CSV table of C-alpha atoms in Angstrom, one decimal:
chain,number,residue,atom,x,y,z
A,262,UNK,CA,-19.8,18.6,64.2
A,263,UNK,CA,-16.1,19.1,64.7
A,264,UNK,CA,-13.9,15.9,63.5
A,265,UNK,CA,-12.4,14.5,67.0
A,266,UNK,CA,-8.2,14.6,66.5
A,267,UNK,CA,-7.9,10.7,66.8
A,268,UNK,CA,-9.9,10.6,63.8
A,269,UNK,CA,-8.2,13.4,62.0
A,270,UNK,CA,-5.2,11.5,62.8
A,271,UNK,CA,-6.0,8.1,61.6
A,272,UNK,CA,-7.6,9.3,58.2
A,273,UNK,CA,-4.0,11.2,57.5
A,274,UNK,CA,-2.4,7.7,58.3
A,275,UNK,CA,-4.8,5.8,56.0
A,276,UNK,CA,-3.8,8.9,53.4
A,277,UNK,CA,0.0,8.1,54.2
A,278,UNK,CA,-0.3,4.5,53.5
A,279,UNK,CA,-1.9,4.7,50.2
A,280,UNK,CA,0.9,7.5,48.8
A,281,UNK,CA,3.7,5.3,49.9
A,282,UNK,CA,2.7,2.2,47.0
A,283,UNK,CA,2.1,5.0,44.3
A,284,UNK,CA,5.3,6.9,45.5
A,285,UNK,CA,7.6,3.2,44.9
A,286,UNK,CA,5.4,2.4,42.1
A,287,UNK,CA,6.5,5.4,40.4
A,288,UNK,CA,10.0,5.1,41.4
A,289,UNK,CA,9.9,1.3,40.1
A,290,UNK,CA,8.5,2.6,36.7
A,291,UNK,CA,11.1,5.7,36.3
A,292,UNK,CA,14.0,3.7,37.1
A,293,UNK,CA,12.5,0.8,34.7
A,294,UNK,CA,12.4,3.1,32.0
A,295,UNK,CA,15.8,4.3,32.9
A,296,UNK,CA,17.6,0.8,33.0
A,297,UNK,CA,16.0,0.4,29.7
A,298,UNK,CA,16.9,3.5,27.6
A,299,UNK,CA,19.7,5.3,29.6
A,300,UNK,CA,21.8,3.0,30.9
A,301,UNK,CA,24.7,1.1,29.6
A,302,UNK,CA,23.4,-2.2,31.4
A,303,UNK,CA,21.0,-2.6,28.7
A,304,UNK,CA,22.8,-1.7,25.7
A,305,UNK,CA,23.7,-3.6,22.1
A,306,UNK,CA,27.3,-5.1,22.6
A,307,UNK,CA,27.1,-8.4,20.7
A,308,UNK,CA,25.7,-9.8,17.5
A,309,UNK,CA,25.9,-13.4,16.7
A,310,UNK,CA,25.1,-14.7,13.5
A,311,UNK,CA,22.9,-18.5,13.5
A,312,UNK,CA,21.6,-20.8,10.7
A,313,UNK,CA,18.1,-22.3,11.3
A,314,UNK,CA,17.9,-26.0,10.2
A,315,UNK,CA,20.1,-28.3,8.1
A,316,UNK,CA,20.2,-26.2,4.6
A,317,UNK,CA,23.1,-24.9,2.5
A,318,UNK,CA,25.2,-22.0,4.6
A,319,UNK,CA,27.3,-19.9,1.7
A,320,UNK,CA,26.9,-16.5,3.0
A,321,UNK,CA,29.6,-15.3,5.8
A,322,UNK,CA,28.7,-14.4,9.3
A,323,UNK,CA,30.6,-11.1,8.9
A,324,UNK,CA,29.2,-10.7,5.5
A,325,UNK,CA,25.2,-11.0,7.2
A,326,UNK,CA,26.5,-8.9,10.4
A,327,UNK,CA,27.4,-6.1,8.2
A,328,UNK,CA,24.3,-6.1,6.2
A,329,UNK,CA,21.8,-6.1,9.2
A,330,UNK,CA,23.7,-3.1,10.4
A,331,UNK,CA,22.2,-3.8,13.9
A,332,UNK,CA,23.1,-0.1,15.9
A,333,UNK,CA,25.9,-1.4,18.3
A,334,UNK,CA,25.9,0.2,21.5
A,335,UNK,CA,22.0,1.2,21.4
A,336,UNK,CA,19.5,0.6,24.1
A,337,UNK,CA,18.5,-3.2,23.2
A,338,UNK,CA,14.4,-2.0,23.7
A,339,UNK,CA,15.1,0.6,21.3
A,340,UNK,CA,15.9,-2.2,18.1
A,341,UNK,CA,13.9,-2.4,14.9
A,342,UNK,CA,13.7,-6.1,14.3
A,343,UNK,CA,11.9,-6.1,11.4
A,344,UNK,CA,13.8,-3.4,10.3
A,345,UNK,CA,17.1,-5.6,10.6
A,346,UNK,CA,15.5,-8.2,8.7
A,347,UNK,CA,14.1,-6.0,6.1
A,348,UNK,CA,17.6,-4.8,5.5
A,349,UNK,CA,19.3,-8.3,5.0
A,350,UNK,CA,16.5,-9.4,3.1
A,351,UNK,CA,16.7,-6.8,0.3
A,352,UNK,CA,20.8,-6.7,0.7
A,353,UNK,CA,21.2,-10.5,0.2
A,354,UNK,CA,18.9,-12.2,-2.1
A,355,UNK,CA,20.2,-16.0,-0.9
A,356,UNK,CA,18.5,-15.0,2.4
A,357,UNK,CA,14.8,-16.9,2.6
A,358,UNK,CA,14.1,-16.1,5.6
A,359,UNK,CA,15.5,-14.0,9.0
A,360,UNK,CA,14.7,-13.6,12.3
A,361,UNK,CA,15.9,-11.2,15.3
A,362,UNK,CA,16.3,-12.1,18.4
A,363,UNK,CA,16.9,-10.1,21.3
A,364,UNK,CA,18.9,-12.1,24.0
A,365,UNK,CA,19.2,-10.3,27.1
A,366,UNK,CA,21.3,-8.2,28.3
A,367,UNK,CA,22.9,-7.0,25.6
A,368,UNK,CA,23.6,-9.8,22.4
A,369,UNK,CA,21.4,-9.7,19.0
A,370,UNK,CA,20.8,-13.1,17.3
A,371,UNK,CA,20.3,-13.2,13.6
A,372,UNK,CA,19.1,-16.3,12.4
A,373,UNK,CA,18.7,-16.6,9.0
A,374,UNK,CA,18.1,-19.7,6.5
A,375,UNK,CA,19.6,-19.7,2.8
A,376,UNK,CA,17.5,-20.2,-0.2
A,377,UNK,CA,18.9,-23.6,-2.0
A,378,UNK,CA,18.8,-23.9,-5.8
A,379,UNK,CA,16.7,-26.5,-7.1
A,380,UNK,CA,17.5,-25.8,-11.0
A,381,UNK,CA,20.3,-23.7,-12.7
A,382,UNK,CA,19.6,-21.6,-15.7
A,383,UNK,CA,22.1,-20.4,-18.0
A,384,UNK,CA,22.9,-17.2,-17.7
A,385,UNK,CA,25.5,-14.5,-19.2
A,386,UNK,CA,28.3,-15.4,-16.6
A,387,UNK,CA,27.5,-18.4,-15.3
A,388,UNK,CA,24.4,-20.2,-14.3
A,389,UNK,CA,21.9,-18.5,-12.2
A,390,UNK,CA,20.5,-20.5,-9.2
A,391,UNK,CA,16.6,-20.8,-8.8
A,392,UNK,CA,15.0,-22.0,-6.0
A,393,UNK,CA,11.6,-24.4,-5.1
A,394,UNK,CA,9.6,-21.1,-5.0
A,395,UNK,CA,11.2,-19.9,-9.1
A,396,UNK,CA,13.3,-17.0,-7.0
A,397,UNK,CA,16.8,-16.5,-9.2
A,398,UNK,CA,18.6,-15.7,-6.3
A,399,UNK,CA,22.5,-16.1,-7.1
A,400,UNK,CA,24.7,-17.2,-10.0
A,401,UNK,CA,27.5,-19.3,-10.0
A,402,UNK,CA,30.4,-19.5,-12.7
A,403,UNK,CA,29.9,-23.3,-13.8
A,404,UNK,CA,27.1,-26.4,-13.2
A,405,UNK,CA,26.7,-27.8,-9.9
A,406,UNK,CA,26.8,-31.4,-10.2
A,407,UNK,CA,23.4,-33.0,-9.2
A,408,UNK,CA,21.2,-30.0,-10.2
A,409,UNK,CA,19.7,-30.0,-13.2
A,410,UNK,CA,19.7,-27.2,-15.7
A,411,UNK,CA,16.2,-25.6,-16.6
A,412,UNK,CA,15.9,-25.1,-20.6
A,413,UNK,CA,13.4,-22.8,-21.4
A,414,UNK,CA,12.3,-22.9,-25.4
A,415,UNK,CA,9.2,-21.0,-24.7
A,416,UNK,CA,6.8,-21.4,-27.7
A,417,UNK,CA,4.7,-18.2,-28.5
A,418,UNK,CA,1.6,-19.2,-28.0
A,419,UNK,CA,-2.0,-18.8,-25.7
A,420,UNK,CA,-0.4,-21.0,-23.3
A,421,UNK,CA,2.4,-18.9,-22.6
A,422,UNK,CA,-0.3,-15.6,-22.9
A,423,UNK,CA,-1.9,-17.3,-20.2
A,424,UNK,CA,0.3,-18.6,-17.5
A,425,UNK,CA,2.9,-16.4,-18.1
A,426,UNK,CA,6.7,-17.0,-18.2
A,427,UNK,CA,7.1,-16.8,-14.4
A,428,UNK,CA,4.4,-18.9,-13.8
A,429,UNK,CA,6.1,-21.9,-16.3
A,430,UNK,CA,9.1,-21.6,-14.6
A,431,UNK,CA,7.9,-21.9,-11.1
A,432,UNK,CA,5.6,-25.0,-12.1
A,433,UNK,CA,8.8,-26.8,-14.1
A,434,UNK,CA,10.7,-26.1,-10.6
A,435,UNK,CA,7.8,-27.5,-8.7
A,436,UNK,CA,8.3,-30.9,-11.0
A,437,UNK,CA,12.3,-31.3,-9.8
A,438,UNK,CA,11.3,-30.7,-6.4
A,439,UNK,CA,8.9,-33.2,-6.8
A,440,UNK,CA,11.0,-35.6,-7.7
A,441,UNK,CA,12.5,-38.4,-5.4
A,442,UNK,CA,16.7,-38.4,-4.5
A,443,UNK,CA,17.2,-40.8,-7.0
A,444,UNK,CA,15.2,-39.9,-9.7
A,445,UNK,CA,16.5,-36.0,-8.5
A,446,UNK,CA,20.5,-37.4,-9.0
A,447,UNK,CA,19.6,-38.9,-12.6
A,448,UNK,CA,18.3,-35.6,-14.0
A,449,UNK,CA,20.5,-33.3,-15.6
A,450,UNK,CA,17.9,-31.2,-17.8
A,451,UNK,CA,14.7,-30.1,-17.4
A,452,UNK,CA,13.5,-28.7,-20.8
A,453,UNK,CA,10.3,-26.7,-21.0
A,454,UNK,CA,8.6,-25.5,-24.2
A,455,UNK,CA,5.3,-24.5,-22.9
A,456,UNK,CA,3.2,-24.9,-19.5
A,457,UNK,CA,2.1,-28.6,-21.1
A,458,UNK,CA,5.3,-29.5,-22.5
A,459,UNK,CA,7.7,-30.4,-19.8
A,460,UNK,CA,10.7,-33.1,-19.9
A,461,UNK,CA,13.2,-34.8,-18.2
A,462,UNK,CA,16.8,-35.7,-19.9
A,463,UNK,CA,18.4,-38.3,-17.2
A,464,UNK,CA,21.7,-39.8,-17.2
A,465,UNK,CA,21.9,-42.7,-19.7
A,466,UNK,CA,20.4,-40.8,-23.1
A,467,UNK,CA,17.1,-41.0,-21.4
A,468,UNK,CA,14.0,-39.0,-21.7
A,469,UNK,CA,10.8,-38.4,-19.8
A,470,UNK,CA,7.7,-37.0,-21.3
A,471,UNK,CA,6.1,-35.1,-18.1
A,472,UNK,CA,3.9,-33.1,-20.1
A,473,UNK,CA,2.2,-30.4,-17.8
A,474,UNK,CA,2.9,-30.1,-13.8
A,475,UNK,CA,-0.4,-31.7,-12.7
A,476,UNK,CA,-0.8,-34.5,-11.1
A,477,UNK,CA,2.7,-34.4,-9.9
A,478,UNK,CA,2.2,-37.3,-7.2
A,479,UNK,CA,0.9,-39.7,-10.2
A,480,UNK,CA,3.3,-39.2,-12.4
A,481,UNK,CA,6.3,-39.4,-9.9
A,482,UNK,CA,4.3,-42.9,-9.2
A,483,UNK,CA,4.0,-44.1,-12.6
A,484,UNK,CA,7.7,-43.2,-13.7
A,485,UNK,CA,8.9,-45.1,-10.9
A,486,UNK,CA,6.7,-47.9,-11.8
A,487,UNK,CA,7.3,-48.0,-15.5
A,488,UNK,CA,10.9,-47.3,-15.3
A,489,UNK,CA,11.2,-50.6,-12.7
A,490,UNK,CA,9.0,-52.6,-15.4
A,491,UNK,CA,11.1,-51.6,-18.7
A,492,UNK,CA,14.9,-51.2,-17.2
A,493,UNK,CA,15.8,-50.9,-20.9
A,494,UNK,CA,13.6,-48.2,-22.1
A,495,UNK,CA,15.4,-45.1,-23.2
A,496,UNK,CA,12.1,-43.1,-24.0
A,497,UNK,CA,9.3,-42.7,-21.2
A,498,UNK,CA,5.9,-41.3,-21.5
A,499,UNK,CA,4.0,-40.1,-17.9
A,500,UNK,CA,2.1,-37.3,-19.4
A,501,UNK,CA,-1.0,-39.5,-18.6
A,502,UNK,CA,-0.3,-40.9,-15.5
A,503,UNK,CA,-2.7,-43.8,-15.7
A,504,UNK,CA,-1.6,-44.5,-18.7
A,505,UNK,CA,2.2,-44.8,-18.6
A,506,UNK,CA,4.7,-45.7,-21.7
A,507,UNK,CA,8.2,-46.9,-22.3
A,508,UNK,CA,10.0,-47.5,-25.9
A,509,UNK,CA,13.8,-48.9,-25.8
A,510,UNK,CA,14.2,-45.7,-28.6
């Protein structure tokens, strides 16, 4: 049977009224997509350089800027964060960390946090800086006072076969960082001959047996016990932390 106009009519309108929301949804999208890519509204025109936290800042802001080489003047959707960070990581070794943070319209934050030495190690000019992970990560020309200086008289033996020379390092870092402020001020060298043969040189002429890097908690306990109990001892001996010893020479 033939359709009756009125009906012909009012389907066409309900047709009509569902292409109008695809129609603006489509406009919404393309001019989204414009706004975002093609336009200068949304475009890199800023970076500002940040430091997360409370730690040491050495590096220049313009020295980081340049390095992330964020592309000024780029759609903002367009940036490769973890490309950004990729680059500063691998062009400034301080760096420990980065991150890259798009603030709307059109400024780049970069903030990063610096890698702080825990030890110094002698090095051909100067005194390269390790951090609480064993990362050498700058040098600087002379001592810093109040970080002690790692000594490393590796013996050739299974022990060092066995950890390995990084390893050593990394677990005679672990002992400073270990150590509380006081205690920390006090030490100036950290000498290590093997993975069990850690120890301390303080202020005063005195020494600390640690023996290996277990048991780190204990022994940071029992030098601060026996060092309280024998104020005159020069010689201290935490390599067995339940059983701790002190000799005035």
């Amino acid at each position: 049977a033939p359709v009756p106009p009125e009906r012909r009519r009012r389907r066409l309108s309900r047709r009509g009224l569902l292409l109008v929301p695809a129609v603006l949804l489509a406009a919404v999208v393309a001019f989204g997509g414009w706004a975002l890519y093609a336009s200068s509204w949304l475009r890199i025109d800023r970076v500002a350089v940040g430091w997360a936290g409370d730690g040491p800042r050495v590096l220049e802001a313009d020295r980081i800027a340049a390095a992330a080489a964020v592309p000024v003047g780029e759609p903002m959707a367009r940036l490769d964060k973890d490309a950004v960070r990729d680059r500063l990581l691998e062009a400034l070794p301080r760096l420990k960390d980065v991150e890259v943070v798009r603030a709307w319209p059109d400024r780049v934050v970069i903030k990063v946090t610096e890698r702080q030495a825990v030890v110094l190690v002698p090095a051909q000019d100067g005194f390269a800086e390790v951090d609480i992970d064993g990362v050498s990560f700058g040098v600087v020309p002379e001592a810093v006072p109040g970080i002690p200086l790692l000594s490393l008289e590796l013996e050739q033996n299974a022990g060092l076969r066995r950890f390995g020379e990084e390893r050593i390092v990394t677990a005679a870092v672990g002992v400073v960082a270990a150590l509380p402020p006081a205690l920390h001020r006090q030490t100036e060298v950290v000498r290590v001959r093997s993975y069990d043969s850690i120890s301390l040189e303080l202020a005063g002429g005195r020494t600390v047996r640690w023996g290996s890097p277990e048991q780190t908690e204990a022994k940071v306990a029992a030098l601060t016990a026996v060092m309280k109990a024998a104020e005159e001892a020069r010689y201290f001996d935490i390599s067995v932390p339940s059983a701790p010893a002190a000799a005035v020479s």
